[in-house]
Each structure stands twice: as structure tokens, then as C-alpha cells.
Short mmCIF file of C-alpha atoms in Angstrom, two decimals:
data_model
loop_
_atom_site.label_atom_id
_atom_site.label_comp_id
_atom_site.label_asym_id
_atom_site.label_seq_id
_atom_site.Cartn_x
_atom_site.Cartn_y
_atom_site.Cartn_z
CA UNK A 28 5.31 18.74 0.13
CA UNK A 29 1.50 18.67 0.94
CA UNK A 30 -0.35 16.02 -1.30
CA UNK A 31 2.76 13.86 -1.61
CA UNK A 32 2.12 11.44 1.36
CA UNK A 33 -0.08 9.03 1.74
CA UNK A 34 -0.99 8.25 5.84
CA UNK A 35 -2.96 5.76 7.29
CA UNK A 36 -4.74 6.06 10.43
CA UNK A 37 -6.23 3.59 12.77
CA UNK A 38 -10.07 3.02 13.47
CA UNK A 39 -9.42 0.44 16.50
CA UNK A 40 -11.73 2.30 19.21
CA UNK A 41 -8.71 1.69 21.49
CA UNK A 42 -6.51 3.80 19.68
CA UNK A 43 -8.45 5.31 17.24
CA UNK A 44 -6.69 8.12 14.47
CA UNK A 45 -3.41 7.08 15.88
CA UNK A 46 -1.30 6.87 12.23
CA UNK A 47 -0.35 3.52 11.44
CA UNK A 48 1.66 3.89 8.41
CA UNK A 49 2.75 6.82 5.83
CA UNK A 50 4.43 6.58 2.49
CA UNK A 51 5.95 9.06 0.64
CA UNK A 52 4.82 10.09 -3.11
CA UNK A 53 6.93 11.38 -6.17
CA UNK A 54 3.96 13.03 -6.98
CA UNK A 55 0.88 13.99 -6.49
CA UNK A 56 -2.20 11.12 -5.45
CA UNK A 57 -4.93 11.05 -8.01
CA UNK A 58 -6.58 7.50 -7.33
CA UNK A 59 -6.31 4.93 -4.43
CA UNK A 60 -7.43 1.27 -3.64
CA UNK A 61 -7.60 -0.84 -1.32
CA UNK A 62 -7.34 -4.68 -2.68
CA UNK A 63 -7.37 -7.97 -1.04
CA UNK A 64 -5.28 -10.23 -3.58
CA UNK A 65 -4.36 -13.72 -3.47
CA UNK A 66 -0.35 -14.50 -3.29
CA UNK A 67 1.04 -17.22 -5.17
CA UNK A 68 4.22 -18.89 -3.50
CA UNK A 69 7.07 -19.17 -5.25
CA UNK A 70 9.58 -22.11 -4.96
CA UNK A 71 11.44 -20.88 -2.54
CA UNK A 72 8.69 -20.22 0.07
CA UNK A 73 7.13 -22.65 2.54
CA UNK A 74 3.64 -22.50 2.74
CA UNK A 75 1.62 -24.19 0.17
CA UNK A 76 -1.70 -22.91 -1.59
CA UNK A 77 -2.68 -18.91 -1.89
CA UNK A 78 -2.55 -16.55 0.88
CA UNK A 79 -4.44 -13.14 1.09
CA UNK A 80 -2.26 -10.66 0.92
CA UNK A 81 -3.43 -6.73 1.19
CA UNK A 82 -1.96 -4.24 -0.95
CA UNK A 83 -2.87 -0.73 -1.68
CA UNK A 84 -2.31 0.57 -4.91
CA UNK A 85 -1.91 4.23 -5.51
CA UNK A 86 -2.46 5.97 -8.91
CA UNK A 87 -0.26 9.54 -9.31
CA UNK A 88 -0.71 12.40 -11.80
CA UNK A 89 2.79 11.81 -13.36
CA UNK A 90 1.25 8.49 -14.43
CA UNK A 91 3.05 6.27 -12.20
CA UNK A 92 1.29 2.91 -10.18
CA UNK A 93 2.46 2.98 -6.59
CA UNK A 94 1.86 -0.61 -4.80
CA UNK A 95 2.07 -1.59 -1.73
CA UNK A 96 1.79 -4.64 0.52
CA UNK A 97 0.29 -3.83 3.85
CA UNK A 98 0.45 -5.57 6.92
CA UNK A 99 -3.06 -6.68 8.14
CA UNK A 100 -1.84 -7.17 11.83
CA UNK A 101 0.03 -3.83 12.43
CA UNK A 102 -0.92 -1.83 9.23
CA UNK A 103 2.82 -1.67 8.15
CA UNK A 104 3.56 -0.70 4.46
CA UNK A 105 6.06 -3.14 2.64
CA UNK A 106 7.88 -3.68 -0.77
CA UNK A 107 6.52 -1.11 -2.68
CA UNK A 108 6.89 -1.15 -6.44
CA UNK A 109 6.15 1.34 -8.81
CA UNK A 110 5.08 1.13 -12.75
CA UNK A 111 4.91 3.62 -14.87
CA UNK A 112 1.09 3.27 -16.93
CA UNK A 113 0.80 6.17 -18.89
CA UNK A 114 0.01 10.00 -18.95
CA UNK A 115 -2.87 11.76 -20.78
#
């Protein structure tokens, strides 16, 4: 399945290219980005205001989005979504 992952790897001079995280792709990667996006609460959480929240977004050939939260402390991927966009 090569080109179907996406791995990340740690730069921490301690531990440095250890992998952190991988997530696995329906199909092939053609785009990726890194965003730092501002969460808005819902009702039914506690904290008040907008919180940074990372998320990597992931564009495939098949013309599906792939997002992803990621977890600045530990560099864990969470609740990943996907939308299909469009193919040429």
C-alpha cells in the first residue's frame, strides 16, 4: 500500500524521527496542510471563548478531503472526517 499513509515524525532533538502518529489513506496523497484553526465551543462544552486547535488536512487523488485534529502535546491524530470535493 505505499503512498496510502500519511506518518508523522518528531523533530524534538531528544527524540528526533521517532514517528509520532500515522493515518491511513483510501487513496493516494496529492496535497497536505498544516492549519492552526480556531474552535468554537459548542453548548455542551466548558470552556468559554476560541481555542487553537491544529488540524491537518489532506487532499487525495480520488477527490476526497481528509481532516484531522492533531494533538499539539503528543502529536496524536483525532476525529478525522472526510468530504468528498470533487474530481477533475
Amino acid at each position: 500500500r505505499k503512498g496510502k499513509s500519511f506518518r508523522m515524525y518528531s523533530l524534538d532533538p531528544s527524540d528526533r524521527m521517532e514517528e509520532r502518529a500515522i493515518q491511513a489513506l483510501p487513496a493516494k496523497a496529492k496535497s497536505l496542510c498544516f492549519a492552526v484553526l480556531q474552535n468554537i465551543p459548542d453548548e455542551n462544552q466548558k470552556t468559554a471563548g476560541t481555542v487553537p486547535v491544529t488540524t491537518l488536512c489532506i487532499g487525495l487523488e480520488n477527490g476526497v478531503l481528509v481532516r484531522t485534529l492533531v494533538d499539539s502535546n503528543s502529536g496524536e491524530l483525532k476525529d478525522t472526517r472526510t468530504q468528498f470535493l470533487g474530481s477533475v
